[in-house]
Amino acid sequence: EVQLQASGGGSVQPGGSLTLSCEASGFPFSEYAIGWFRQAPGKEREWISCISKHDDTTTYADSVKGRFAISRDNAKNTLSLQMNSLKPEDTAVYYCAANQHPYGTPSQAPEYSYWGQGTLVTVSS
């Protein structure tokens, strides 16, 4: 019943932009911090960003800081990730996930309760 459906992935050239979306259902979205993770081929899953449940705090991994922007709309149960200046090393499956932290923005995967199935982003010439 709980769902986190990521969409918006695709293939882009280096320097291009994409916007990923995550549509949530089956749980009280506004009571969860929501984050984005990614997993590149042959690599461990990497935390990249999180936004607090009240939409007042955002955090980013150093690898994407200044290029990506996370946002949420609690009225629509949606999460977005605007990705700019994309690099080949951004190629990965991107996942949205939910965490019950009351105010913060967790960065460790084991702290997240719900996960989506991800959407693939490929950056190449």
Coordinates of C-alpha atoms in Angstrom, one line a residue:
E1 CA 0.0 0.0 0.0
V2 CA 2.9 2.4 0.8
Q3 CA 4.3 3.8 -2.5
L4 CA 7.0 6.2 -3.5
Q5 CA 6.9 6.4 -7.2
A6 CA 9.9 8.2 -8.8
S7 CA 9.8 9.5 -12.3
G8 CA 11.5 11.9 -14.7
G9 CA 14.7 10.1 -15.4
G10 CA 16.1 9.8 -18.9
S11 CA 19.2 10.4 -21.0
V12 CA 20.9 13.8 -21.2
Q13 CA 24.2 15.3 -22.4
P14 CA 26.8 16.6 -19.9
G15 CA 25.8 20.1 -18.7
G16 CA 22.1 19.4 -19.2
S17 CA 19.2 19.4 -16.7
L18 CA 16.5 17.1 -15.5
T19 CA 13.8 17.3 -12.9
L20 CA 12.9 14.1 -11.0
S21 CA 9.6 13.7 -9.2
C22 CA 8.4 11.4 -6.5
E23 CA 4.7 10.8 -5.8
A24 CA 3.9 9.3 -2.4
S25 CA 0.8 7.5 -1.1
G26 CA -0.2 5.2 1.7
F27 CA 1.5 7.0 4.6
P28 CA 1.3 10.5 6.2
F29 CA 3.7 12.3 3.8
S30 CA 3.7 15.5 5.8
E31 CA 5.0 13.7 8.9
Y32 CA 8.2 12.4 7.2
A33 CA 11.4 13.9 6.1
I34 CA 11.9 12.9 2.4
G35 CA 15.2 12.2 0.8
W36 CA 16.9 11.3 -2.5
F37 CA 19.5 8.6 -2.9
R38 CA 21.3 7.2 -5.9
Q39 CA 23.2 4.1 -6.9
A40 CA 25.6 4.0 -9.8
P41 CA 26.6 0.7 -11.4
G42 CA 28.9 -1.3 -9.2
K43 CA 28.7 1.3 -6.4
E44 CA 27.0 1.5 -3.0
R45 CA 23.9 3.5 -2.5
E46 CA 24.7 7.2 -1.9
W47 CA 22.6 9.8 0.0
I48 CA 22.4 13.0 -2.0
S49 CA 19.7 15.2 -0.4
C50 CA 16.9 15.5 2.2
I51 CA 14.2 18.0 3.1
S52 CA 12.6 18.2 6.5
K53 CA 8.9 17.4 7.0
H54 CA 8.0 21.1 7.5
D55 CA 9.8 22.2 4.4
D56 CA 12.1 24.5 6.3
T57 CA 15.5 22.7 6.1
T58 CA 17.4 21.1 3.2
T59 CA 20.7 19.3 3.1
Y60 CA 22.9 18.1 0.3
A61 CA 25.9 15.8 -0.3
D62 CA 29.0 17.6 -1.4
S63 CA 28.9 15.8 -4.7
V64 CA 25.7 17.6 -5.7
K65 CA 25.7 20.8 -3.6
G66 CA 25.1 23.9 -5.8
R67 CA 23.8 21.9 -8.7
F68 CA 20.8 20.1 -7.3
A69 CA 17.8 21.5 -5.5
I70 CA 15.2 19.5 -3.5
S71 CA 11.7 20.6 -2.8
R72 CA 8.4 19.2 -1.6
D73 CA 4.7 20.0 -1.8
N74 CA 2.9 18.5 1.2
A75 CA -0.5 19.4 -0.2
K76 CA 0.2 17.2 -3.2
N77 CA 2.3 14.5 -1.5
T78 CA 5.1 15.1 -4.0
L79 CA 8.9 15.6 -3.9
S80 CA 11.1 17.0 -6.6
L81 CA 14.8 17.1 -7.4
Q82 CA 16.0 19.8 -9.9
M83 CA 19.3 18.7 -11.3
N84 CA 21.5 21.1 -13.3
S85 CA 24.9 21.0 -14.8
L86 CA 24.8 17.2 -14.9
K87 CA 28.0 15.2 -15.2
P88 CA 28.7 11.7 -16.4
E89 CA 29.3 10.7 -12.7
D90 CA 25.7 11.6 -11.9
T91 CA 24.6 8.5 -13.9
A92 CA 22.7 6.3 -11.5
V93 CA 19.3 5.0 -10.5
Y94 CA 17.7 7.7 -8.2
Y95 CA 15.5 6.7 -5.3
C96 CA 13.2 8.7 -3.1
A97 CA 12.8 7.6 0.5
A98 CA 10.9 8.6 3.7
N99 CA 12.2 9.1 7.2
Q100 CA 10.3 9.7 10.4
H101 CA 12.7 12.2 11.9
P102 CA 10.6 14.9 13.7
Y103 CA 12.6 17.9 12.5
G104 CA 15.9 16.9 10.8
T105 CA 17.3 15.7 7.5
P106 CA 18.9 12.3 8.0
S107 CA 21.6 11.2 5.6
Q108 CA 22.0 7.4 6.4
A109 CA 20.0 4.8 4.5
P110 CA 19.2 2.6 7.5
E111 CA 17.2 5.5 9.0
Y112 CA 14.7 5.5 6.2
S113 CA 11.5 3.6 6.5
Y114 CA 10.0 3.6 3.0
W115 CA 11.7 3.3 -0.4
G116 CA 10.6 3.7 -4.0
Q117 CA 11.9 1.6 -6.9
G118 CA 13.8 4.4 -8.5
T119 CA 14.3 6.1 -11.9
L120 CA 17.3 5.9 -14.1
V121 CA 19.4 8.9 -15.1
T122 CA 22.1 8.6 -17.8
V123 CA 24.5 11.4 -18.5
S124 CA 26.7 10.9 -21.6
S125 CA 27.8 12.4 -24.8

